[in-house]
mmCIF file of C-alpha atoms in Angstrom:
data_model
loop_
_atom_site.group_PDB
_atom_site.id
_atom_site.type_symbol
_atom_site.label_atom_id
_atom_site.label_comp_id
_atom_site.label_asym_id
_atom_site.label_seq_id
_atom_site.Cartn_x
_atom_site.Cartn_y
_atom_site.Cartn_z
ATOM 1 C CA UNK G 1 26.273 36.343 49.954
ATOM 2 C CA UNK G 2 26.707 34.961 46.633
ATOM 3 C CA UNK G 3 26.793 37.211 43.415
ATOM 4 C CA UNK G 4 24.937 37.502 40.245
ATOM 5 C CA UNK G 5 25.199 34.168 38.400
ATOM 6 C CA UNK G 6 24.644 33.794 34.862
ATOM 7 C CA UNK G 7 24.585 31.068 32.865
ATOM 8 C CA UNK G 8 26.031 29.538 30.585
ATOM 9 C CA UNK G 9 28.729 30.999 30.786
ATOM 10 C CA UNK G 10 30.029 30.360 26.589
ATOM 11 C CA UNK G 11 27.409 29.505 24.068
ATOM 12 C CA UNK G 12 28.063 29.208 20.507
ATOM 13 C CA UNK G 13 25.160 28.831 17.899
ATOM 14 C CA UNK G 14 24.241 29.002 14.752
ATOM 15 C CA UNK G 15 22.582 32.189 12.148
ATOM 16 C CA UNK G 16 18.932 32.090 12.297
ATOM 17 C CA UNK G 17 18.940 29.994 15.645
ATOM 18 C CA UNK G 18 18.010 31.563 18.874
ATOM 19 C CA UNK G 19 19.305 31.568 22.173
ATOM 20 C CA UNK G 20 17.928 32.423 26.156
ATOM 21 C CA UNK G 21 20.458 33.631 28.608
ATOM 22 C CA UNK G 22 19.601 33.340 32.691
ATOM 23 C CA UNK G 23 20.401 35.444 35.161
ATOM 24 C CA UNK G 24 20.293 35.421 39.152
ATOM 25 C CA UNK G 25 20.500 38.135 40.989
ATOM 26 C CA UNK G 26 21.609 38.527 44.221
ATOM 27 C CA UNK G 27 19.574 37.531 46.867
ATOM 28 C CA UNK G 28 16.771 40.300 47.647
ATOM 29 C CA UNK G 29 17.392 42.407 44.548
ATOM 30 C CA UNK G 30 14.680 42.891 42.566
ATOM 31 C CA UNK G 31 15.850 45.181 39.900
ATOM 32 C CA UNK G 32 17.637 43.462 36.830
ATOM 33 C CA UNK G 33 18.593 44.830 33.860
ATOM 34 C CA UNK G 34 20.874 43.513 31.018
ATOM 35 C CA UNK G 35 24.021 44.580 29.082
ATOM 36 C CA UNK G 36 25.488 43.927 25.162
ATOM 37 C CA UNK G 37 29.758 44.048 25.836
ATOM 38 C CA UNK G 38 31.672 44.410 22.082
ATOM 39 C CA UNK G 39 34.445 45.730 21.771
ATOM 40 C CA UNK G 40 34.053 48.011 18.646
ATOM 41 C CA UNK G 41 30.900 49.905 20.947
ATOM 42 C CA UNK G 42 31.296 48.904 24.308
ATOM 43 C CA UNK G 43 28.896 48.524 26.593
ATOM 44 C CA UNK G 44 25.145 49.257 25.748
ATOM 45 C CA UNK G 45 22.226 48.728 27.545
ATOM 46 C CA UNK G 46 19.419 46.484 26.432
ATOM 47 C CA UNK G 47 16.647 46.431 29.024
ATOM 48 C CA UNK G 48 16.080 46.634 32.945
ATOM 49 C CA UNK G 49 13.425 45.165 34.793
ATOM 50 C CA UNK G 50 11.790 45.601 38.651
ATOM 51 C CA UNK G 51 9.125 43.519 40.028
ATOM 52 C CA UNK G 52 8.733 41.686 36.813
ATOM 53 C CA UNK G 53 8.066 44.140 35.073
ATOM 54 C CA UNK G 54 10.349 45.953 32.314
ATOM 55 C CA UNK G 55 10.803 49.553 33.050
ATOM 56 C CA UNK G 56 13.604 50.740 30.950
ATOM 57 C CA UNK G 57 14.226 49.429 26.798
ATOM 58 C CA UNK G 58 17.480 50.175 25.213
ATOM 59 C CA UNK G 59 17.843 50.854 21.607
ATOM 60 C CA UNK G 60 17.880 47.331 20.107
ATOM 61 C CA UNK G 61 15.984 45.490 17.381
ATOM 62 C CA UNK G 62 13.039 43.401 18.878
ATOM 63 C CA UNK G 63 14.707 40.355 18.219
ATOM 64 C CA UNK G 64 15.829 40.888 21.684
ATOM 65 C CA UNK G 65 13.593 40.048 24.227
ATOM 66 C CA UNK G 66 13.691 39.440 28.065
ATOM 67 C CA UNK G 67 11.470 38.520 31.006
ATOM 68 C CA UNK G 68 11.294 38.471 34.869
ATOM 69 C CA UNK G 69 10.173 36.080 37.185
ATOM 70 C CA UNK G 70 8.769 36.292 40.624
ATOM 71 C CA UNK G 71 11.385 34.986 42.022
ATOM 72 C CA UNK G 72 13.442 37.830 40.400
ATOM 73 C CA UNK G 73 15.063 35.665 37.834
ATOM 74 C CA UNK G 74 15.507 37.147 34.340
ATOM 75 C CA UNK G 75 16.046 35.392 31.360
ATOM 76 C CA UNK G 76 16.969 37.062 27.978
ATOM 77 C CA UNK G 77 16.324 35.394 24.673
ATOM 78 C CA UNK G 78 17.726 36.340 21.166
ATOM 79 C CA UNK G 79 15.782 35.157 18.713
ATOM 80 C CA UNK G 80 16.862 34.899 14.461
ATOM 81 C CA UNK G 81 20.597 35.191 15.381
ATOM 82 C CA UNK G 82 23.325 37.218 13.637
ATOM 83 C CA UNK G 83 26.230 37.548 13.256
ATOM 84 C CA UNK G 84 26.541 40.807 14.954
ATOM 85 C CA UNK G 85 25.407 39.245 18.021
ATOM 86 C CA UNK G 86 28.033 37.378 19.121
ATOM 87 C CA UNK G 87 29.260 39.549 21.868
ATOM 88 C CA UNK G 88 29.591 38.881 25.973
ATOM 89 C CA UNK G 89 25.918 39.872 27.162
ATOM 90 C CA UNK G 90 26.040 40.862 31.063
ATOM 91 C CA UNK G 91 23.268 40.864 33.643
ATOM 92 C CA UNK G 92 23.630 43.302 36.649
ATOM 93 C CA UNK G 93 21.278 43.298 39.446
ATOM 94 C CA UNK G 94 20.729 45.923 42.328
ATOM 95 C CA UNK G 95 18.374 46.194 45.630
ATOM 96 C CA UNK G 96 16.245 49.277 44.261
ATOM 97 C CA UNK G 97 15.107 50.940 41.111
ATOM 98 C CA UNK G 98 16.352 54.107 42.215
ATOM 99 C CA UNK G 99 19.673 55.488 40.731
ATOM 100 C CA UNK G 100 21.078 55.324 43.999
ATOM 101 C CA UNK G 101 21.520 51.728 43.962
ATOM 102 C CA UNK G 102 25.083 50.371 42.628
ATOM 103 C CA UNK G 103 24.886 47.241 39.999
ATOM 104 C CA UNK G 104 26.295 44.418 40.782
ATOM 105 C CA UNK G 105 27.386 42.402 37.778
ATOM 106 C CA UNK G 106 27.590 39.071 36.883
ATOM 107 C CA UNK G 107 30.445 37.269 34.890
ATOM 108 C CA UNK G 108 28.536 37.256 31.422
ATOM 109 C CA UNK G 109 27.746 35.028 28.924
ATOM 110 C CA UNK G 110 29.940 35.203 25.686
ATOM 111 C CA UNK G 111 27.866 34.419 22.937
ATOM 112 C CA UNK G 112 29.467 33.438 19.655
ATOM 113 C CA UNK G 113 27.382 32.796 16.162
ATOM 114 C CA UNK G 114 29.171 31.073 13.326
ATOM 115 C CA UNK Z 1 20.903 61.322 26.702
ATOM 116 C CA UNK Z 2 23.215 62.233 29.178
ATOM 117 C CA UNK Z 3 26.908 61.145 28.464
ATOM 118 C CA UNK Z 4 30.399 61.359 29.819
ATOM 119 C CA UNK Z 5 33.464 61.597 28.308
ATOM 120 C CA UNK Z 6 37.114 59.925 29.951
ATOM 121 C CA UNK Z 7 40.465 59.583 28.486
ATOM 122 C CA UNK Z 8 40.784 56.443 26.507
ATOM 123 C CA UNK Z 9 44.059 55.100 28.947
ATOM 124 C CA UNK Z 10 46.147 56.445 31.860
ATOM 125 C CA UNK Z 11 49.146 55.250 33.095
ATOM 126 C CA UNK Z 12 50.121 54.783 36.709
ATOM 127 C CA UNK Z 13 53.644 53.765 38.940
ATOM 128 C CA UNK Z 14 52.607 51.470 42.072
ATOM 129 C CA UNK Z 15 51.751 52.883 45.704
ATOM 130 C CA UNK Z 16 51.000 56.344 43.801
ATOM 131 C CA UNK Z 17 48.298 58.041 43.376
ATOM 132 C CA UNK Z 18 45.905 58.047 40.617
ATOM 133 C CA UNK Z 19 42.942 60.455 39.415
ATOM 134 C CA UNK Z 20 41.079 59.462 36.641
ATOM 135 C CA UNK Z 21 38.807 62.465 35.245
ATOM 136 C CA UNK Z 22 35.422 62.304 33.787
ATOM 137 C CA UNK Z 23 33.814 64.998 31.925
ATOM 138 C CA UNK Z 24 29.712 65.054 31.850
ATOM 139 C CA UNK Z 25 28.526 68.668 30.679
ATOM 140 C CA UNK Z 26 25.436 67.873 30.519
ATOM 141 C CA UNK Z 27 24.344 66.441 33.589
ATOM 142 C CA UNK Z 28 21.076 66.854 35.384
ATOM 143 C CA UNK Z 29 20.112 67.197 38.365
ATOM 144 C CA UNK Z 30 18.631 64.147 38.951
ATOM 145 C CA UNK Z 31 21.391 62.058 37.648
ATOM 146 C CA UNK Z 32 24.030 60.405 39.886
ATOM 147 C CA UNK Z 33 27.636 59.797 38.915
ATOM 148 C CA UNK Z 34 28.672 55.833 39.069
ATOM 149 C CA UNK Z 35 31.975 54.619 38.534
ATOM 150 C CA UNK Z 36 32.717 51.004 37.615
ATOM 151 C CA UNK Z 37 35.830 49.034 36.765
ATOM 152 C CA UNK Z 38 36.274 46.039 34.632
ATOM 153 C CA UNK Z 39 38.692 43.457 34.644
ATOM 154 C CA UNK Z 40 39.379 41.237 31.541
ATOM 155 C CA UNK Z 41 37.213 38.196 31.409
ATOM 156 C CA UNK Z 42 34.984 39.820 33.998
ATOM 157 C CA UNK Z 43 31.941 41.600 34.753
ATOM 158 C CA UNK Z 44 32.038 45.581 35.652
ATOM 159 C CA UNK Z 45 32.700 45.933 39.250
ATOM 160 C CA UNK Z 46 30.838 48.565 41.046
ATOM 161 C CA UNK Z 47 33.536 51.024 42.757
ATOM 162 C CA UNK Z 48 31.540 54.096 44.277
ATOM 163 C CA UNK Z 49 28.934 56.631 42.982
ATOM 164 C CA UNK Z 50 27.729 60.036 44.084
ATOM 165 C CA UNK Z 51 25.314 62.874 43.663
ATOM 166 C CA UNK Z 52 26.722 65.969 44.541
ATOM 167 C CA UNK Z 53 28.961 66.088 47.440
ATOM 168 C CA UNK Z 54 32.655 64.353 47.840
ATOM 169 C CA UNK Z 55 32.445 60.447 48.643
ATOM 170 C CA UNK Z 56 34.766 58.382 50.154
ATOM 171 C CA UNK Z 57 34.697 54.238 50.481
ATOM 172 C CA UNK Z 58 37.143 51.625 51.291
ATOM 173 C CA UNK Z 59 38.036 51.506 47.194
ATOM 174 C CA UNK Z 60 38.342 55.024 46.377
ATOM 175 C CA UNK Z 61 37.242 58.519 46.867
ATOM 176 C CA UNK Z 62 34.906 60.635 44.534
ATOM 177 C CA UNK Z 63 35.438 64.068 44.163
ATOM 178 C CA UNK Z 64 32.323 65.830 42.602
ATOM 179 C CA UNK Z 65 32.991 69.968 40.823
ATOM 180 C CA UNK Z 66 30.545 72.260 42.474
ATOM 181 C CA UNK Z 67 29.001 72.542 39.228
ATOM 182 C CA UNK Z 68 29.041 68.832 38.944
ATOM 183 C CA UNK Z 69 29.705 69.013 35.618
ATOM 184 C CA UNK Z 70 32.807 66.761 36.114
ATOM 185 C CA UNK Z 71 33.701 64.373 38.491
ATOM 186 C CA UNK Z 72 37.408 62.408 39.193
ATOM 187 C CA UNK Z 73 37.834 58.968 40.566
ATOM 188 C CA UNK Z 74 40.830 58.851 42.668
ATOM 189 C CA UNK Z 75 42.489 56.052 43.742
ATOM 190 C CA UNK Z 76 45.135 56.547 46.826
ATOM 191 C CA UNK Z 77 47.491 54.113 46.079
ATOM 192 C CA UNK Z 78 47.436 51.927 43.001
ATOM 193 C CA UNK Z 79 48.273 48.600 43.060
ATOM 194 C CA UNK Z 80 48.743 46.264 40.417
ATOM 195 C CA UNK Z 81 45.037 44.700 40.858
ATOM 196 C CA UNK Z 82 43.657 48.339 39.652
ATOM 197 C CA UNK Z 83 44.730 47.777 36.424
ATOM 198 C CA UNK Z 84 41.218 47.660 34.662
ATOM 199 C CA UNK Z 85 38.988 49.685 32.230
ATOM 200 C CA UNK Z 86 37.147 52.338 34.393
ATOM 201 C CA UNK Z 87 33.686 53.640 33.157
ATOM 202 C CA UNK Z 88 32.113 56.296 34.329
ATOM 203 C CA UNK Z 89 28.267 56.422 34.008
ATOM 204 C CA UNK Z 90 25.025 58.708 34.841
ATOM 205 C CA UNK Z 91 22.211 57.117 36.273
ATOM 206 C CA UNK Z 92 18.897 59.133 35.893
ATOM 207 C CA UNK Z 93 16.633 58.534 39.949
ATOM 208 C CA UNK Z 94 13.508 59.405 37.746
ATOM 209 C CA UNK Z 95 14.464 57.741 34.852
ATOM 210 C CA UNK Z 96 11.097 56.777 32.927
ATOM 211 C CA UNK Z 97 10.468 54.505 29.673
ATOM 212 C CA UNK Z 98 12.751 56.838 27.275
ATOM 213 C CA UNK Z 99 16.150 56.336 30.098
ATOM 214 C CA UNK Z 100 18.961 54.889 28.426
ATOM 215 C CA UNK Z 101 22.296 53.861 30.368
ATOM 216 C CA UNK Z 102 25.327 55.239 28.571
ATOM 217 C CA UNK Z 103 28.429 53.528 29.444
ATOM 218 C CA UNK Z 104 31.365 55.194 26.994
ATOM 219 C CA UNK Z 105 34.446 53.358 25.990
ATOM 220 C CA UNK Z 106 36.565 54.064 29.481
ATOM 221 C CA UNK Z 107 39.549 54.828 30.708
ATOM 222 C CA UNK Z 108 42.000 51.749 30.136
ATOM 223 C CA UNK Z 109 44.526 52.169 33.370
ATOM 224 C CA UNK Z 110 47.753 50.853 33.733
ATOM 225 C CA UNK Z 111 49.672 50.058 36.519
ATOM 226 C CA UNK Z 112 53.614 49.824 36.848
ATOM 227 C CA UNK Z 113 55.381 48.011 39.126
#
């Protein structure tokens, strides 16, 4: 069964630019939700989604948006970049919405702005 | 929000065994106890979770205080692939709009040969 694939997986842009991450998620999971990785705070949560639509919003600005498709695909898009935001953002997927299912993450997408 | 709190690194010899403690005092009852470990260059990997009582997998073992107010990951016998950052997280089951995941900074562990 293949894993959560995201892609790409290194992006480098520009301030002011934005940017839209993709994310699969394992076959017949329909819960997604998405991850910020720095290393001065760690891992933080940005937003999860189930049947397309988002049920959970971490505490970032709303330049950071994110969508599901029917087909359980998520994309993420960061819009009027920073510099701040250059960080490794991960996608982890699971089969319910409950907090008895385990994530499984992908690889990430390191994102660097110059 | 519901948070836990783990040692920033541990240190380990090969073949032993290895618990790694998490602290979360203010649990509820509804929230379940995750553990994941992360490799550099990687994504988290899930390695077991719980709710109340003592779980056991093929990766590790979980073993829950009755007041579940702290949990420890134990691994049997380390091996060199354990070396990783190990976070220990609550998940809320009835979670709403306000839920926030809290992953903390983790337990960096190292493992000797």
């Amino acid at each position: 069964k293949a894993g959560v694939t995201q892609t790409p997986r290194y992006l480098i842009k520009t301030r002011g630019q934005q940017v839209t991450l993709s994310c699969s998620p394992i076959s017949g999971h329909r819960s997604v939700s998405w991850y910020q990785q720095t290393p001065g705070q760690g891992l933080q949560f940005l937003f999860e989604y189930f049947s397309e639509t988002q049920r959970n919003k971490g505490n970032f600005p709303g330049r950071f948006s994110g969508r599901q498709f029917s087909n359980s695909r998520s994309e993420m898009n960061v819009s009027t970049l920073e510099l701040g935001d250059s960080a490794l953002y991960l996608c982890a997927s699971s089969l319910g919405q409950g907090a008895n299912s385990p994530l499984h993450f992908g690889n990430g997408t390191r994102l660097t702005v110059t | 929000d519901a948070k836990t709190t783990q040692p920033n690194s541990m240190e380990s010899n090969e073949e032993e065994p290895v618990h790694l403690p998490c602290n979360h005092s203010t649990i509820s009852g509804t929230d379940y106890i995750h553990w994941y470990r992360q490799l550099p260059s990687q994504g988290p990997e899930y390695v077991i979770h719980g709710l109340t009582s003592n779980v056991n997998n093929r990766m590790a073992s979980l073993a829950i205080a009755e007041d579940r107010k702290s949990s420890t990951l134990i691994l049997h016998r380390a091996t060199l692939r354990d070396a990783a950052v190990y976070y220990c997280i609550l998940r809320d089951e009835w979670g709403g709009g306000s839920e926030k995941l809290v992953f903390g900074k983790g337990t960096k562990l190292t493992v000797n040969p």
